[in-house]
Amino acid sequence: MIHIKSAQEIEKMREACKIVKETLEFVGERIKAGMTTKEVDELVYRYITSCGAIPSELGYEGYPASSCVSINDVVVHGIPSDNIIIKDGDIVSVDITAEKNGYNGDAARTFLIGNVSEEKRKLVKVTEECFFKALEGLRDGTPLYDIGYAVQTHAEAHGYGVVRALTGHGIGKDMHEDPAVPNYGKKGTGIRLKAGMTICIEPMINMGTYKVWQDRSDGWTIRTNDGQPSAHYENTVLITTEGTEILTL
């Protein structure tokens, strides 16, 4: 069921989304080679809780950390660990959700660590571009799959694979709400977006194949099938009568 947010609910979401934005900025200023992914997660936990908010991912369906920290070929859901050390040349995606006053905000960024190759830099740049391509013309009444069409068209024009096994989603009182928001699709199809909807648009773009696999050893980590790098860029977006408002920027 899709929930259209009231003005009061949107204000509460703005507060949670502001915390998510600031947390990612806090992490971005400090993440570096030599850190463990657990240390990154500790930064996330410290900042979110200092704002009087809750890291929504902690304990979600048994997830053991406050963030997902995914390096290189890990697409999403990388579990922070004392044993995983960030290295020079890595790309590291950090995905966080914070709850404040009963409402959630969600966003992800892929950070460049030190001397990153031009190929990886381009992947990260194009992934971010895919998000903004998806916003073009987006407003009340737009068919849902126009989002995925825009992401897919831009990514595939650069020879990249668009992950199909995972999607964006609605968000509000729950971290994951209807509708699912795929990064691929046929233009002009799907439900019509409505003003007051809040959704997470999150391109997950692979340098190689779109196919992924789940690491059974932890039940969470999603990797590219071919071991090529993947990038992730996400924001919480409010649909309005005039267009969109990005709540986590």
Phi, psi and omega in degrees: 000130180271129182255121175274125186278142173281169178301322180292320179294320180297322178297321177294322178293323178302321181294314178296320181292325177297321178294319178298313179304311183292326178295317179294324175295318179300314179294316182300329179282345188241338183294137183199166176299142181099340176284152169271159178293334175295322178295324175296316180298324179294325175298316180299310181300314183298316183289313182300313182291331178294340179268005181076020180250173181245132173286103190299332184288334183294113180088355181295116183049034178089003181296133192267010186219174182269352182207166170253126182237108192240121186254131171055257186279356175279118184286305180207171172066027173292121182280123178302142186211149173290344185263355180254114184253131178286134184243157174303132181094353179285155161248135188231117177267130178241120184242123182225155174224136178233143177246131176220130180055035174085004181231151187250152167233150187214134177200162177216149175224149172252119184263143177266126183253106175067228186274081183273139181296155178298326180297316179290321179301317179296318178302313180296318180297313182293325178298317176295318177301322180302320178299312183288330173299322181295334181279343185296118180079002183284131181189181174308126178098348179290136175296138185305317187283358170298330178297306181296323179300316181294317179297310184298316182300315182290316182294314183290335175297337178261006178083016183264161176263136180258118182299131180252339184285347181228150184223170165284189190193164169287164181207152179177244175297327176256150178297320180239116177235169171290150002266163166291144183236088183292157176264019176212162178155173181265125180302139177086007181240169180095172179298159176273130176294150181232145176304135182099351174284142174239124185226155174256117175261122188215082175305130172240106192240129182256146178293331180245236182295153176282348186283144182226167176219155181258131179288112183288344181293332177237349177076007184232311191298126178251125182239159174289145181297326186260005178077004178283156181293159178225148178235157186219131177219125187219145170217156170273129188235134174262129175274132179234174178291335183263340183166240181219160170231124178275112187279342184252021174238000000 
